[in-house]
């Protein structure tokens, strides 16, 4: 979503195929990190980022995402593998 854009929580939940309860919890966490602004029970706004903030987030994700994938792969169980 574009920075500063307003979106409906119920429409986003429907699009993602989840109920509004876990979506609201995820949005609360994003709001605590300053990534979204909760405006009402139904709407949220994507927090605008500067180019420097976006670059910093990219650099962090570039390091964390492979680490998270490696840790998940290392901790998988035979049951996890057979369920896919």
Coordinates of C-alpha atoms in Angstrom, one line a residue:
X1 CA 0.0 0.0 0.0
X2 CA 1.2 3.5 -0.7
X3 CA 2.4 5.6 2.2
X4 CA -0.3 7.7 3.7
X5 CA -3.1 5.6 2.2
X6 CA -6.1 4.8 4.3
X7 CA -7.4 1.2 4.2
X8 CA -10.4 -0.6 5.6
X9 CA -9.5 -3.3 8.2
X10 CA -12.5 -5.4 7.2
X11 CA -11.7 -5.3 3.5
X12 CA -8.0 -6.1 4.2
X13 CA -9.0 -9.0 6.4
X14 CA -11.3 -10.3 3.7
X15 CA -8.6 -9.9 1.0
X16 CA -6.1 -11.8 3.2
X17 CA -8.6 -14.5 4.1
X18 CA -8.4 -13.9 7.9
X19 CA -10.8 -12.7 10.5
X20 CA -10.6 -9.2 11.7
X21 CA -9.4 -10.2 15.2
X22 CA -5.9 -11.4 14.2
X23 CA -5.7 -8.6 11.7
X24 CA -6.4 -6.0 14.4
X25 CA -3.7 -7.5 16.6
X26 CA -1.2 -7.4 13.7
X27 CA -2.2 -3.7 13.1
X28 CA -1.7 -2.9 16.8
X29 CA 1.8 -4.3 16.6
X30 CA 2.5 -2.4 13.5
X31 CA 1.1 0.8 15.1
X32 CA 3.4 0.2 18.2
X33 CA 6.3 0.2 15.7
X34 CA 5.1 3.3 14.0
X35 CA 4.3 1.5 10.7
X36 CA 0.6 2.3 10.7
X37 CA -1.7 4.8 12.3
X38 CA -5.0 3.4 13.7
X39 CA -7.6 6.0 13.0
X40 CA -10.8 4.2 14.1
X41 CA -12.0 0.7 14.6
X42 CA -12.4 0.3 10.8
X43 CA -9.6 2.2 9.2
X44 CA -5.9 2.5 9.4
X45 CA -3.3 4.6 7.6
X46 CA 0.1 3.6 6.3
X47 CA 2.6 5.8 8.0
X48 CA 4.7 7.8 5.6
X49 CA 8.4 6.9 5.6
X50 CA 11.3 9.0 4.5
X51 CA 13.7 7.5 1.9
X52 CA 16.3 7.1 4.6
X53 CA 13.8 5.2 6.9
X54 CA 12.8 2.9 4.0
X55 CA 16.5 2.2 3.2
X56 CA 17.3 1.4 6.8
X57 CA 14.3 -1.0 7.0
X58 CA 15.4 -2.7 3.8
X59 CA 18.9 -3.2 5.1
X60 CA 17.6 -4.7 8.3
X61 CA 15.2 -7.0 6.5
X62 CA 17.9 -8.0 4.1
X63 CA 19.8 -9.5 7.1
X64 CA 16.9 -10.7 9.2
X65 CA 14.8 -12.5 6.5
X66 CA 17.5 -15.1 5.6
X67 CA 18.3 -15.7 9.2
X68 CA 14.6 -16.3 10.0
X69 CA 14.3 -18.7 7.1
X70 CA 17.4 -20.6 8.2
X71 CA 16.2 -20.9 11.8
X72 CA 12.8 -22.1 10.6
X73 CA 14.4 -24.7 8.3
X74 CA 16.7 -25.9 11.1
X75 CA 13.9 -26.4 13.6
X76 CA 11.4 -28.1 11.2
X77 CA 10.2 -31.6 12.2
X78 CA 9.3 -34.6 10.1
X79 CA 5.7 -33.7 10.7
X80 CA 6.2 -30.2 9.4
X81 CA 7.7 -31.6 6.2
X82 CA 5.0 -34.2 5.7
X83 CA 2.3 -31.6 6.1
X84 CA 3.3 -29.8 2.9

